[in-house]
CSV table of C-alpha atoms in Angstrom, one decimal:
chain,number,residue,atom,x,y,z
A,1,MET,CA,10.3,-12.2,59.4
A,2,ASN,CA,9.5,-9.3,57.1
A,3,ALA,CA,6.1,-10.1,54.9
A,4,PRO,CA,7.1,-10.6,50.9
A,5,SER,CA,6.2,-6.9,49.5
A,6,ARG,CA,3.3,-6.7,47.3
A,7,LYS,CA,3.5,-6.9,43.2
A,8,PRO,CA,2.3,-3.7,42.1
A,9,ALA,CA,-1.4,-3.6,40.5
A,10,VAL,CA,-2.0,-3.5,36.6
A,11,LEU,CA,-4.6,-2.9,34.5
A,12,VAL,CA,-5.2,-5.3,31.0
A,13,THR,CA,-8.5,-3.0,30.0
A,14,ARG,CA,-9.1,-4.9,26.6
A,15,ALA,CA,-8.9,-9.1,26.4
A,16,VAL,CA,-5.1,-10.1,25.3
A,17,PHE,CA,-3.5,-13.4,24.8
A,18,PRO,CA,-4.3,-15.4,27.6
A,19,GLU,CA,0.1,-16.5,27.7
A,20,THR,CA,0.5,-12.6,28.0
A,21,LEU,CA,-1.8,-12.4,31.3
A,22,ALA,CA,0.2,-15.6,32.5
A,23,ARG,CA,3.5,-13.9,31.8
A,24,LEU,CA,2.2,-10.5,33.7
A,25,ALA,CA,0.9,-12.6,36.5
A,26,ASP,CA,4.3,-13.3,37.8
A,27,HIS,CA,4.9,-10.0,37.7
A,28,PHE,CA,2.3,-8.2,39.3
A,29,GLU,CA,-1.2,-8.3,40.6
A,30,VAL,CA,-3.3,-8.3,37.1
A,31,GLU,CA,-7.0,-6.9,36.6
A,32,ALA,CA,-8.4,-8.1,33.4
A,33,ASN,CA,-11.1,-7.2,31.2
A,34,GLU,CA,-11.7,-10.8,29.8
A,35,ALA,CA,-15.4,-10.1,29.1
A,36,ASP,CA,-13.9,-7.4,26.7
A,37,ASP,CA,-16.4,-4.9,27.3
A,38,PRO,CA,-15.2,-1.0,26.2
A,39,TRP,CA,-14.8,0.3,29.6
A,40,SER,CA,-16.9,4.2,29.9
A,41,PRO,CA,-14.4,6.9,30.7
A,42,ALA,CA,-15.5,6.8,34.4
A,43,GLU,CA,-15.8,2.9,35.2
A,44,LEU,CA,-11.7,3.1,33.6
A,45,GLN,CA,-11.2,6.3,36.3
A,46,ALA,CA,-12.3,4.1,38.9
A,47,ARG,CA,-11.0,0.6,37.7
A,48,LEU,CA,-7.5,2.3,37.5
A,49,GLN,CA,-7.5,3.0,41.7
A,50,GLY,CA,-4.3,1.8,43.0
A,51,LYS,CA,-3.0,1.0,40.0
A,52,ALA,CA,0.9,1.4,39.4
A,53,GLY,CA,0.5,0.6,35.0
A,54,ALA,CA,-2.0,-0.3,32.5
A,55,LEU,CA,-1.8,-2.2,29.0
A,56,THR,CA,-4.3,0.0,27.0
A,57,THR,CA,-4.9,-0.4,23.2
A,58,GLY,CA,-6.8,2.7,21.1
A,59,SER,CA,-10.1,2.8,22.5
A,60,GLU,CA,-9.4,3.8,26.1
A,61,ARG,CA,-8.7,7.4,26.1
A,62,ILE,CA,-5.2,8.6,28.9
A,63,ASP,CA,-6.2,12.6,29.7
A,64,ALA,CA,-5.1,15.0,31.7
A,65,ALA,CA,-8.4,14.3,33.6
A,66,LEU,CA,-8.3,10.7,34.1
A,67,LEU,CA,-4.3,11.1,35.3
A,68,ALA,CA,-5.7,13.6,37.8
A,69,ALA,CA,-8.2,11.2,39.1
A,70,CYS,CA,-5.3,8.5,39.1
A,71,PRO,CA,-2.1,9.2,41.3
A,72,ASP,CA,-0.6,5.5,41.6
A,73,LEU,CA,-0.6,5.2,37.9
A,74,ARG,CA,3.3,5.7,36.8
A,75,ILE,CA,2.9,3.5,33.1
A,76,CYS,CA,0.7,3.0,30.4
A,77,ALA,CA,1.9,0.4,27.5
A,78,ASN,CA,-0.6,1.2,24.8
A,79,MET,CA,-0.5,-2.4,22.5
A,80,ALA,CA,-0.7,-0.4,19.5
A,81,VAL,CA,2.4,1.4,17.3
A,82,GLY,CA,-0.7,4.6,17.0
A,83,TYR,CA,-1.4,7.0,20.2
A,84,ASN,CA,-3.9,9.4,19.3
A,85,ASN,CA,-6.0,8.0,22.5
A,86,PHE,CA,-2.8,9.2,25.3
A,87,ASP,CA,-2.6,12.8,25.8
A,88,VAL,CA,1.0,12.3,25.9
A,89,ASP,CA,2.3,15.9,27.2
A,90,ALA,CA,-0.3,15.5,30.1
A,91,MET,CA,1.0,12.1,30.7
A,92,ALA,CA,4.6,13.7,30.5
A,93,ALA,CA,3.3,16.3,33.4
A,94,ALA,CA,2.4,13.5,35.2
A,95,GLY,CA,5.4,11.8,35.4
A,96,VAL,CA,3.6,8.9,33.7
A,97,VAL,CA,5.3,7.2,30.9
A,98,ALA,CA,4.2,6.2,27.7
A,99,THR,CA,5.0,4.1,25.2
A,100,ASN,CA,3.6,1.4,22.1
A,101,THR,CA,4.7,-0.8,20.2
A,102,PRO,CA,6.4,0.0,16.9
A,103,ASP,CA,8.2,-2.1,14.4
A,104,VAL,CA,6.7,-5.7,15.1
A,105,LEU,CA,3.8,-5.0,13.0
A,106,THR,CA,5.0,-3.0,10.3
A,107,ASP,CA,5.2,-5.6,7.4
A,108,THR,CA,1.8,-7.3,8.1
A,109,THR,CA,0.2,-3.8,8.2
A,110,ALA,CA,2.2,-2.6,4.8
A,111,ASP,CA,1.0,-6.1,3.6
A,112,PHE,CA,-2.4,-5.2,4.6
A,113,GLY,CA,-2.6,-1.5,2.9
A,114,PHE,CA,-1.2,-3.2,-0.5
A,115,ALA,CA,-3.7,-5.6,-0.7
A,116,LEU,CA,-6.7,-2.8,0.1
A,117,LEU,CA,-5.0,-0.9,-2.6
A,118,MET,CA,-5.1,-4.1,-4.9
A,119,ALA,CA,-8.9,-5.1,-4.1
A,120,THR,CA,-10.0,-1.4,-4.1
A,121,ALA,CA,-8.4,-0.8,-7.9
A,122,ARG,CA,-9.6,-4.0,-8.8
A,123,ARG,CA,-12.9,-4.2,-7.7
A,124,ILE,CA,-13.0,-7.3,-5.4
A,125,THR,CA,-15.8,-6.3,-2.6
A,126,GLU,CA,-17.8,-5.0,-5.6
A,127,SER,CA,-17.8,-8.1,-8.1
A,128,GLU,CA,-18.0,-10.1,-5.3
A,129,HIS,CA,-21.3,-8.9,-4.0
A,130,TYR,CA,-22.8,-9.2,-7.4
A,131,LEU,CA,-21.6,-12.6,-7.2
A,132,ARG,CA,-22.6,-13.6,-4.3
A,133,ARG,CA,-25.9,-11.8,-5.0
A,134,GLY,CA,-26.6,-13.9,-7.7
A,135,GLU,CA,-26.5,-11.4,-10.6
A,136,TRP,CA,-23.8,-12.9,-12.7
A,137,LYS,CA,-25.7,-14.8,-16.2
A,138,ARG,CA,-23.0,-13.8,-18.5
A,139,TRP,CA,-19.4,-12.4,-19.3
A,140,ARG,CA,-18.7,-9.0,-20.5
A,141,TYR,CA,-16.1,-7.4,-21.8
A,142,ASP,CA,-16.4,-4.3,-20.0
A,143,MET,CA,-17.7,-5.9,-16.2
A,144,PHE,CA,-15.9,-4.9,-12.9
A,145,ALA,CA,-13.5,-3.4,-15.2
A,146,GLY,CA,-10.7,-1.7,-12.9
A,147,THR,CA,-8.0,0.5,-12.7
A,148,GLU,CA,-3.6,-0.9,-13.2
A,149,VAL,CA,-2.0,-1.2,-10.6
A,150,SER,CA,1.4,-2.8,-12.7
A,151,GLY,CA,3.4,0.2,-14.0
A,152,SER,CA,1.1,3.3,-13.0
A,153,THR,CA,2.0,6.2,-10.0
A,154,LEU,CA,1.6,5.0,-6.3
A,155,GLY,CA,1.4,7.9,-4.1
A,156,ILE,CA,2.2,7.5,-0.6
A,157,ILE,CA,1.4,10.3,2.3
A,158,GLY,CA,2.9,9.6,5.7
A,159,MET,CA,6.5,7.6,4.8
A,160,GLY,CA,7.6,6.3,8.1
A,161,ARG,CA,7.9,2.5,8.6
A,162,ILE,CA,4.7,1.8,6.9
A,163,GLY,CA,4.7,3.7,4.3
A,164,GLN,CA,8.3,2.5,3.4
A,165,GLY,CA,7.5,-0.9,3.8
A,166,ILE,CA,4.5,0.0,0.9
A,167,ALA,CA,6.9,1.8,-1.3
A,168,ARG,CA,8.9,-0.7,-1.5
A,169,ARG,CA,6.4,-3.5,-2.4
A,170,GLY,CA,4.5,-1.0,-4.8
A,171,ALA,CA,8.6,-0.7,-6.9
A,172,HIS,CA,10.0,-3.3,-6.3
A,173,GLY,CA,7.0,-6.0,-6.6
A,174,PHE,CA,4.8,-3.8,-9.2
A,175,GLY,CA,7.1,-1.7,-11.3
A,176,MET,CA,5.3,1.1,-10.3
A,177,ASP,CA,6.3,4.9,-9.7
A,178,VAL,CA,6.1,5.5,-6.0
A,179,ILE,CA,5.8,9.5,-5.0
A,180,TYR,CA,5.4,10.5,-1.4
A,181,HIS,CA,4.7,13.5,0.4
A,182,ASN,CA,6.0,13.8,4.6
A,183,ARG,CA,6.8,16.6,7.2
A,184,SER,CA,10.7,15.8,6.4
A,185,ARG,CA,12.0,14.3,3.5
A,186,LEU,CA,14.0,11.0,3.6
A,187,ALA,CA,17.7,9.8,3.8
A,188,PRO,CA,18.6,9.3,0.3
A,189,THR,CA,19.4,6.0,0.9
A,190,LEU,CA,16.3,5.5,2.4
A,191,GLU,CA,14.5,6.9,-0.8
A,192,ALA,CA,16.4,4.8,-3.1
A,193,GLU,CA,16.1,1.6,-1.4
A,194,CYS,CA,12.6,2.8,-1.5
A,195,ARG,CA,13.1,3.9,-5.0
A,196,ALA,CA,10.9,7.1,-4.1
A,197,ARG,CA,10.7,10.8,-4.6
A,198,TYR,CA,9.5,13.4,-2.8
A,199,VAL,CA,6.9,16.0,-3.7
A,200,GLY,CA,4.5,18.2,-2.6
A,201,LYS,CA,0.9,17.0,-1.0
A,202,GLU,CA,-0.8,19.0,-4.2
A,203,GLU,CA,1.3,17.1,-6.5
A,204,LEU,CA,1.1,14.1,-5.3
A,205,LEU,CA,-3.1,14.1,-5.1
A,206,ARG,CA,-2.8,15.0,-9.0
A,207,THR,CA,-0.5,12.6,-10.0
A,208,ALA,CA,-0.9,9.9,-8.1
A,209,ASP,CA,-3.2,7.1,-9.7
A,210,HIS,CA,-3.4,5.1,-6.0
A,211,VAL,CA,-3.3,7.6,-2.6
A,212,VAL,CA,-2.0,5.8,0.2
A,213,LEU,CA,-2.8,7.3,3.4
A,214,VAL,CA,-0.4,6.4,6.6
A,215,VAL,CA,0.1,9.8,8.1
A,216,PRO,CA,0.0,9.6,11.9
A,217,TYR,CA,-3.2,11.5,13.6
A,218,SER,CA,-2.7,14.9,15.5
A,219,ALA,CA,-5.0,17.8,15.7
A,220,GLU,CA,-2.7,18.8,12.5
A,221,SER,CA,-3.3,16.1,10.9
A,222,HIS,CA,-6.9,16.2,10.9
A,223,HIS,CA,-8.8,16.0,7.4
A,224,THR,CA,-5.4,15.9,5.6
A,225,ILE,CA,-7.9,14.6,2.9
A,226,GLY,CA,-10.9,17.1,3.0
A,227,ALA,CA,-13.3,18.4,0.4
A,228,ALA,CA,-10.5,20.3,-1.3
A,229,GLU,CA,-7.8,17.1,-2.0
A,230,LEU,CA,-10.4,14.5,-3.0
A,231,ALA,CA,-11.5,17.2,-5.9
A,232,LEU,CA,-6.9,17.5,-6.9
A,233,MET,CA,-7.6,13.7,-7.2
A,234,LYS,CA,-8.1,11.7,-11.1
A,235,PRO,CA,-11.6,10.4,-11.1
A,236,THR,CA,-9.6,7.7,-12.1
A,237,ALA,CA,-7.7,7.7,-8.6
A,238,THR,CA,-8.0,5.1,-5.8
A,239,LEU,CA,-7.3,6.5,-2.3
A,240,VAL,CA,-6.7,3.6,0.8
A,241,ASN,CA,-6.7,4.4,3.8
A,242,ILE,CA,-4.9,2.6,6.7
A,243,ALA,CA,-3.6,5.5,8.8
A,244,ARG,CA,-6.1,6.8,11.7
A,245,GLY,CA,-10.0,7.9,11.5
A,246,GLY,CA,-10.0,11.3,10.9
A,247,ILE,CA,-7.0,11.6,8.8
A,248,VAL,CA,-10.0,11.7,5.6
A,249,ASP,CA,-13.6,13.6,5.6
A,250,ASP,CA,-15.3,10.5,5.6
A,251,ALA,CA,-18.7,12.6,4.3
A,252,ALA,CA,-16.6,13.8,1.7
A,253,LEU,CA,-15.3,10.8,0.5
A,254,ALA,CA,-18.5,9.8,0.6
A,255,ALA,CA,-19.7,12.3,-1.4
A,256,ALA,CA,-16.6,12.5,-4.2
A,257,LEU,CA,-17.1,8.6,-4.7
A,258,ARG,CA,-21.0,8.5,-4.7
A,259,GLU,CA,-20.5,11.2,-7.8
A,260,ARG,CA,-17.3,9.3,-9.3
A,261,ARG,CA,-15.4,12.6,-8.8
A,262,ILE,CA,-12.8,9.1,-7.9
A,263,ALA,CA,-13.0,5.7,-8.6
A,264,ALA,CA,-12.6,4.4,-5.5
A,265,ALA,CA,-11.9,4.0,-1.7
A,266,GLY,CA,-10.5,1.4,0.4
A,267,LEU,CA,-10.9,2.3,4.0
A,268,ASP,CA,-10.1,0.1,7.8
A,269,VAL,CA,-10.3,3.2,9.8
A,270,PHE,CA,-13.0,5.4,10.3
A,271,GLU,CA,-13.8,8.8,11.8
A,272,GLY,CA,-16.1,7.5,15.1
A,273,GLU,CA,-15.4,3.8,14.6
A,274,PRO,CA,-16.8,1.8,15.3
A,275,ARG,CA,-19.1,3.6,13.7
A,276,VAL,CA,-19.6,4.0,10.0
A,277,HIS,CA,-20.2,7.4,8.4
A,278,PRO,CA,-24.1,5.6,6.5
A,279,ASP,CA,-22.9,7.4,3.0
A,280,LEU,CA,-20.3,5.2,3.1
A,281,LEU,CA,-22.1,2.2,3.2
A,282,ALA,CA,-24.3,3.3,0.7
A,283,CYS,CA,-21.3,3.4,-1.6
A,284,ASP,CA,-21.1,0.0,-4.1
A,285,ASN,CA,-17.3,1.7,-5.2
A,286,VAL,CA,-15.6,1.2,-1.7
A,287,VAL,CA,-14.1,-1.2,0.4
A,288,LEU,CA,-14.7,-1.6,3.6
A,289,THR,CA,-12.6,-3.3,6.7
A,290,PRO,CA,-13.5,-3.3,10.3
A,291,HIS,CA,-9.5,-1.7,11.8
A,292,ILE,CA,-7.8,-5.5,10.8
A,293,ALA,CA,-4.1,-3.9,9.1
A,294,SER,CA,-2.3,-5.7,12.1
A,295,ALA,CA,-4.6,-8.8,12.8
A,296,THR,CA,-2.2,-11.9,12.6
A,297,ILE,CA,-2.0,-14.0,15.4
A,298,ALA,CA,1.9,-13.8,14.9
A,299,THR,CA,1.6,-10.2,15.0
A,300,ARG,CA,-0.9,-9.2,17.6
A,301,ARG,CA,1.1,-11.9,20.2
A,302,ALA,CA,4.0,-9.4,18.9
A,303,MET,CA,2.2,-6.5,19.6
A,304,ALA,CA,0.7,-7.7,23.4
A,305,THR,CA,4.2,-9.1,23.9
A,306,LEU,CA,5.8,-5.9,23.8
A,307,ALA,CA,3.5,-3.8,26.0
A,308,ALA,CA,4.3,-6.1,28.8
A,309,ASP,CA,7.8,-5.9,27.7
A,310,ASN,CA,7.2,-2.1,28.5
A,311,LEU,CA,4.8,-3.0,32.2
A,312,ILE,CA,7.6,-4.9,33.2
A,313,ALA,CA,11.2,-3.5,32.0
A,314,PHE,CA,9.7,-0.1,33.7
A,315,LEU,CA,8.1,-1.4,36.7
A,316,GLU,CA,11.3,-3.5,37.2
A,317,GLY,CA,13.4,-0.4,37.1
A,318,LYS,CA,14.9,-1.0,33.9
A,319,GLY,CA,13.1,1.7,31.9
A,320,PRO,CA,10.7,1.3,29.5
A,321,VAL,CA,11.8,-0.4,26.1
A,322,THR,CA,9.9,1.5,23.3
A,323,PRO,CA,8.7,4.4,25.2
A,324,ILE,CA,6.5,7.7,23.3
A,325,PRO,CA,8.3,10.8,23.4
A,326,PRO,CA,6.3,14.0,24.6
A,327,ALA,CA,5.0,16.3,21.8
A,328,ASP,CA,6.7,19.2,22.9
A,329,GLY,CA,9.5,17.6,23.4
A,330,ALA,CA,10.1,18.3,27.7
A,331,THR,CA,11.5,15.2,29.2
A,332,LYS,CA,10.3,13.0,31.6
A,333,SER,CA,12.6,14.9,34.5
A,334,VAL,CA,9.2,14.2,36.5
A,335,ALA,CA,8.6,10.4,35.8
A,336,LYS,CA,7.5,8.9,39.1
A,337,GLY,CA,9.7,6.4,40.7
A,338,ALA,CA,9.8,2.3,38.8
A,339,ALA,CA,9.7,0.7,41.9
């Protein structure tokens, strides 16, 4: 009698929902980081030995050096829509499939982006701190007077699914004049749905009352907003970043906020997070949140489920559900076998 074949082994690099682990355990031998302690690159490499797959988050860097040391690895399923922690070309060259979790977090993240815009424009954080410190003694006509949202001009840099969701909220819900800049212009039907008009980056920065960043991070998009770009913005304008840390030069932004060269900023992502630039922490005209734009229970559960779906489908020979194409356009013709 033949012994049953051993299940493939997978690694779950950070804590996830118990039901996600239970589902994976039906298909694989699972090693899980239930303590949720971030691992060093060396520890991640050691734990990936003998693993056919990994469920990762944006915390784990998957690059050529790690791949060379982990010959059994065949798929990494990121529990995120962003994947700047993956060297996708190195993964393709090594025959390792990369996946992410698009679509399932679009509305939640767009909701949060607009909430952050509102909090920034209306000085919510600043005024709450004032109240909590016991400084509110009387009303004054200009007390924490912010900037208008309804009927103002909304500029969006990065017009993917989330950018389009923010555009719809602004145009349809708040009567905003929406302008956008993107690597490529949207189809006319999409522009009409979003009530959005394509403009150059400089025109957007000079014109918009509120600038929202939703562009993916890459070497090319590093410091999309730096000192020169901030100098183009109105002194009454706000800047919101729900994209990735590194899209904004945080030091330059802190200087612009401190000197009131722009009115305010709302940031959910930071360079070198979870560290936050100390100059930003010293500014009172900035709303700061700890990378929580997709943080609802339903959405995070959907992200974990889709990441698990990718592992199961690929390692059972059906192909990944939401693969990430290599940046250089190469095919995964050398991908390692799924079974």
